[in-house]
PDB file of C-alpha atoms in Angstrom:
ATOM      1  CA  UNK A   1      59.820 -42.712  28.839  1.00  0.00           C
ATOM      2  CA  UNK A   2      58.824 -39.155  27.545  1.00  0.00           C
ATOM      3  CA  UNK A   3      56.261 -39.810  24.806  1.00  0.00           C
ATOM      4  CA  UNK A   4      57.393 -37.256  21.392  1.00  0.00           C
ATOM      5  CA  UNK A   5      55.378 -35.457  19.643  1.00  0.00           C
ATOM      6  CA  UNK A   6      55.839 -37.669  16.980  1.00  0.00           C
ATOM      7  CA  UNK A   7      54.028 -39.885  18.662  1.00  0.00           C
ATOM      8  CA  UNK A   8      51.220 -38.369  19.533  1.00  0.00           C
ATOM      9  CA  UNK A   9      47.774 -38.161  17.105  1.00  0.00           C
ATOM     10  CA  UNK A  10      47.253 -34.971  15.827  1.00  0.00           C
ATOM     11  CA  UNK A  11      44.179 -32.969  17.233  1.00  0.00           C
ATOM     12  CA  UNK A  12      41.475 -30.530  16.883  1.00  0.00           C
ATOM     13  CA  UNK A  13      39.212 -28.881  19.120  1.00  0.00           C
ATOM     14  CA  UNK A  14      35.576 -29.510  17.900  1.00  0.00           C
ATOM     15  CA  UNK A  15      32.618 -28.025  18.760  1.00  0.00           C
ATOM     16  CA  UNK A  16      29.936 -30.918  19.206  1.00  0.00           C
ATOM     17  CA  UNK A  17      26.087 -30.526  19.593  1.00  0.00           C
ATOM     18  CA  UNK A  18      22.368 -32.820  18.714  1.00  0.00           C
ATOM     19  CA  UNK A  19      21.109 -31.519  15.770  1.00  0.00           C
ATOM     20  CA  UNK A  20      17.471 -31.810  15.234  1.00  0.00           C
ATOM     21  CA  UNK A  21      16.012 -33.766  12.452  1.00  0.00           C
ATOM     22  CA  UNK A  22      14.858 -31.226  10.014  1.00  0.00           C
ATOM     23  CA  UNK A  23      12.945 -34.264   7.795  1.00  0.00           C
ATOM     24  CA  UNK A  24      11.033 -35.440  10.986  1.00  0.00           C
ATOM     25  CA  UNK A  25       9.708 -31.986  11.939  1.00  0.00           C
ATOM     26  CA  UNK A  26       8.624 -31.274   8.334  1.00  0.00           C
ATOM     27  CA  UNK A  27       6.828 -34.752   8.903  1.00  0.00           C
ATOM     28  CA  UNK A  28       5.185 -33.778  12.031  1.00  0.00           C
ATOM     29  CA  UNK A  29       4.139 -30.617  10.865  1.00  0.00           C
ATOM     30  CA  UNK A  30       2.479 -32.004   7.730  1.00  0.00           C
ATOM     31  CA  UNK A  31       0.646 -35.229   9.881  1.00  0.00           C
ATOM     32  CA  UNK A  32      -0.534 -31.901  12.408  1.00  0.00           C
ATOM     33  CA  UNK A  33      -1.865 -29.769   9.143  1.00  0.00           C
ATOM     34  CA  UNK A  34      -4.224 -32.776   8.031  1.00  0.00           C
ATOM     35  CA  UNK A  35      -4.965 -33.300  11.229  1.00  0.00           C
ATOM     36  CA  UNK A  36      -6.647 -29.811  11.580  1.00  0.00           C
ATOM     37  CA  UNK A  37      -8.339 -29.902   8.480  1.00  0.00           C
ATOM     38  CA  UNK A  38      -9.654 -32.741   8.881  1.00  0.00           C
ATOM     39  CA  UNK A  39     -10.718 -31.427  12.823  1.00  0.00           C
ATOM     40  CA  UNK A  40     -12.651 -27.981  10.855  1.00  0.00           C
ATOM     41  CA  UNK A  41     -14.127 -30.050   8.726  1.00  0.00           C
ATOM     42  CA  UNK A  42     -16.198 -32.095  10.885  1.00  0.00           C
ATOM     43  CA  UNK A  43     -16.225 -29.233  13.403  1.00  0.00           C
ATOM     44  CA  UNK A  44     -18.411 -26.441  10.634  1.00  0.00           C
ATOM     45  CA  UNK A  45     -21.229 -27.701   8.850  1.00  0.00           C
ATOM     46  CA  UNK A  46     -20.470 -29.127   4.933  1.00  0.00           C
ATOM     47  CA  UNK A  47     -22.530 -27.237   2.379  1.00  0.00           C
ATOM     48  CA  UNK A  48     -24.503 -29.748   0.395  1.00  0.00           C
ATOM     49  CA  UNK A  49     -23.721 -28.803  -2.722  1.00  0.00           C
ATOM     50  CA  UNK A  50     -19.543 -29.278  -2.406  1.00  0.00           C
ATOM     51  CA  UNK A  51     -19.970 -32.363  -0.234  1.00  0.00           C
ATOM     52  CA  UNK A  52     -17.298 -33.406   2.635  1.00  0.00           C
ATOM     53  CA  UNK A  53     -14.539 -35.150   0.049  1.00  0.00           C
ATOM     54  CA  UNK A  54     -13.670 -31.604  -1.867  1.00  0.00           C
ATOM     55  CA  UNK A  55     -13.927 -29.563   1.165  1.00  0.00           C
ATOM     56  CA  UNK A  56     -11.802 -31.675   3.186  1.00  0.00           C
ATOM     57  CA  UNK A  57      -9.629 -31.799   0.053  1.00  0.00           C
ATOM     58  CA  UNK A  58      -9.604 -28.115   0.197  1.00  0.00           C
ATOM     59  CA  UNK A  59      -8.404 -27.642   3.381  1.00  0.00           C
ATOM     60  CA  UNK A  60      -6.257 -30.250   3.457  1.00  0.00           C
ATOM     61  CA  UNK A  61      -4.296 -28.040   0.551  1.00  0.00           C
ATOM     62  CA  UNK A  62      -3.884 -25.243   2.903  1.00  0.00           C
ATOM     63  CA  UNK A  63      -3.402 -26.705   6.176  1.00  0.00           C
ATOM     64  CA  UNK A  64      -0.750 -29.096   5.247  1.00  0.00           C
ATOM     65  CA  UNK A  65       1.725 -26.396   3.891  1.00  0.00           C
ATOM     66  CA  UNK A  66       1.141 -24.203   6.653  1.00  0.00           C
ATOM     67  CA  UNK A  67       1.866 -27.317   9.107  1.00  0.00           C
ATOM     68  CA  UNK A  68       4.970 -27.818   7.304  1.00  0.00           C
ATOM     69  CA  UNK A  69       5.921 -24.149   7.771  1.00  0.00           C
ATOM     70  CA  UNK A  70       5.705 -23.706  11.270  1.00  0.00           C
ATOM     71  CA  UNK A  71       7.362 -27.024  11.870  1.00  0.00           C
ATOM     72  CA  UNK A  72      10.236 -25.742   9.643  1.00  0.00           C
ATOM     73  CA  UNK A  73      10.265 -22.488  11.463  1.00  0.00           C
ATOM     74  CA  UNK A  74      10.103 -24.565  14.759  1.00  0.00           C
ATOM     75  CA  UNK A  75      13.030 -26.958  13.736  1.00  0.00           C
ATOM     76  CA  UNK A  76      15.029 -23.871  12.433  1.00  0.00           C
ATOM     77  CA  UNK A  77      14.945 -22.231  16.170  1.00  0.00           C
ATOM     78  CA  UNK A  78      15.793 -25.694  18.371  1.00  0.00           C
ATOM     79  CA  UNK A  79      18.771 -25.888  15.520  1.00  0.00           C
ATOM     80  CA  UNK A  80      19.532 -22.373  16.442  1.00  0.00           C
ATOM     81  CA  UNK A  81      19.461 -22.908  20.096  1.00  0.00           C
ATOM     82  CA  UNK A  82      21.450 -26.197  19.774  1.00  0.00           C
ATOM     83  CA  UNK A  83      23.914 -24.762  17.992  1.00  0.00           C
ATOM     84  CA  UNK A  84      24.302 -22.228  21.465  1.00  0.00           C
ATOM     85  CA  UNK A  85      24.709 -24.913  23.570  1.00  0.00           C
ATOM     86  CA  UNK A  86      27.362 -26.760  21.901  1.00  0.00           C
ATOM     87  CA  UNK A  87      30.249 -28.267  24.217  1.00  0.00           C
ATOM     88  CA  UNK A  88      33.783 -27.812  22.778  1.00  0.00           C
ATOM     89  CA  UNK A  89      35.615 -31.376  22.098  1.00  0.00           C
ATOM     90  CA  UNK A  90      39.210 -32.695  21.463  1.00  0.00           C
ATOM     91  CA  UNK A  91      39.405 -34.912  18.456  1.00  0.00           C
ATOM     92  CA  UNK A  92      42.274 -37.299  17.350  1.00  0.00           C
ATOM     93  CA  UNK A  93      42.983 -38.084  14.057  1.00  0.00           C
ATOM     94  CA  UNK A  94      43.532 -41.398  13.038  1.00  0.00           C
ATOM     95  CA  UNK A  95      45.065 -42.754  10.087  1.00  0.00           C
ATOM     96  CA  UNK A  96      44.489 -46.339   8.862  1.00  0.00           C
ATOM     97  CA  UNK A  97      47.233 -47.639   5.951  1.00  0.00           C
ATOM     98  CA  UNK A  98      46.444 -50.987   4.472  1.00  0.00           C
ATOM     99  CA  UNK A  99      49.342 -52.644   2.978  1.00  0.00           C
ATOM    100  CA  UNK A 100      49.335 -54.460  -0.556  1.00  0.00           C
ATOM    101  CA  UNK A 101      49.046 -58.032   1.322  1.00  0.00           C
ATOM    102  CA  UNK A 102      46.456 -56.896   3.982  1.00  0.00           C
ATOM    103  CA  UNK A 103      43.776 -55.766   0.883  1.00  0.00           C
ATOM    104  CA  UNK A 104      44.326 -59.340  -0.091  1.00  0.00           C
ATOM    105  CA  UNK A 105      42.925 -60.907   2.967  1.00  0.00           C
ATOM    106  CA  UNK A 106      39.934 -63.837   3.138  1.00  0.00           C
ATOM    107  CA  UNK A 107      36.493 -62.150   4.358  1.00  0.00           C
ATOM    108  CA  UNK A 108      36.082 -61.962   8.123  1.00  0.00           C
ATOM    109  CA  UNK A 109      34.206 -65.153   8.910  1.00  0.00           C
ATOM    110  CA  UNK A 110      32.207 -62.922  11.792  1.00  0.00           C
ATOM    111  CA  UNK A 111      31.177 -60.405  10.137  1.00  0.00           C
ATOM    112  CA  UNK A 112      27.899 -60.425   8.258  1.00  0.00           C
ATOM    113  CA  UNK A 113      27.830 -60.538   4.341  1.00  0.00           C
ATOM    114  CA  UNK A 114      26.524 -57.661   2.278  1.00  0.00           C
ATOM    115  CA  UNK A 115      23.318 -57.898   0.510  1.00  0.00           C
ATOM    116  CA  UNK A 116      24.392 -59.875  -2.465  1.00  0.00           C
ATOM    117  CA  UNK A 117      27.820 -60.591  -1.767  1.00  0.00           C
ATOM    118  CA  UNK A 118      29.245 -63.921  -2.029  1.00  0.00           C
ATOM    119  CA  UNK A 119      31.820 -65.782   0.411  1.00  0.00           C
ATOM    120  CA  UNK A 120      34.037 -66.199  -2.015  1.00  0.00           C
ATOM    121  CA  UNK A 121      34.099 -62.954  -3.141  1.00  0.00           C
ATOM    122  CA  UNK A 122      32.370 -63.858  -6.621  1.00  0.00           C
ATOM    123  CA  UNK A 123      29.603 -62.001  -8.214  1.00  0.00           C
ATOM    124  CA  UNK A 124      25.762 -63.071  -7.242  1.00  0.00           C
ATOM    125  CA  UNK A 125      24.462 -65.537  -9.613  1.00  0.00           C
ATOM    126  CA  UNK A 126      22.340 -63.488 -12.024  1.00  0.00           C
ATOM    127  CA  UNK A 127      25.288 -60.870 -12.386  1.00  0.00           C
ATOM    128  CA  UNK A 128      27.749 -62.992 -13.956  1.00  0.00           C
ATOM    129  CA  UNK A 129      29.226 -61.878 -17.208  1.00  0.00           C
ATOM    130  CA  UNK A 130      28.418 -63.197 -20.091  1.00  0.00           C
ATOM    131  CA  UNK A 131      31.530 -65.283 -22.022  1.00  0.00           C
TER     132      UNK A 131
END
């Protein structure tokens, strides 16, 4: 029994790899900015006149921005390097077909419901239309 090509799923080579989370680094960097203006603040002595609120404030403008910066810079170049070390893959295709009387099918009993979604298959309570 020779398998045909017919029969077997169509293929691609891929090229797979982690990605870093861009969002989490820009997060990081911004939590590391405040952080270190908050750390100069106490560390220098507050003139009396401006008080520690605005000068805090102050810094807080600048060093969050640059925080974010150099964690974008920083997530840009483990991207980079990720991208360098991705491994080559096979992937198979695969095509799912639903006929008319399969749509028609009762909700799987073990699967969990979507938020709002009724049993029956009805609309949620406060959503019906009006007659």
């Amino acid at each position: 029994m020779n398998a045909e090509p017919e029969d077997l799923p169509p293929t691609d080579e891929v090229r797979v790899r982690r990605a870093p989370r861009i969002g989490m680094f820009l997060i990081a960097g911004a939590i590391v900015g405040a952080i270190v203006a908050f750390i100069l603040t106490v560390a220098f002595p507050i003139d009396e006149n401006v008080g520690f609120g605005p000068t805090l404030g102050l810094l807080l403008v600048y060093g969050v921005p640059i925080g974010v910066g150099v964690a974008a810079v920083i997530a840009v170049i483990v991207d980079w390097s990720s991208s360098r070390r991705a491994a080559p893959a096979i992937a198979e295709r695969e095509e799912t077909r639903l006929s008319e009387s399969d749509s028609q099918l009762e909700p799987d009993p073990q699967r969990p419901n979507a938020p709002g979604e009724r049993l029956d298959g009805g609309m949620p309570e406060g959503d019906q239309p009006n007659a």
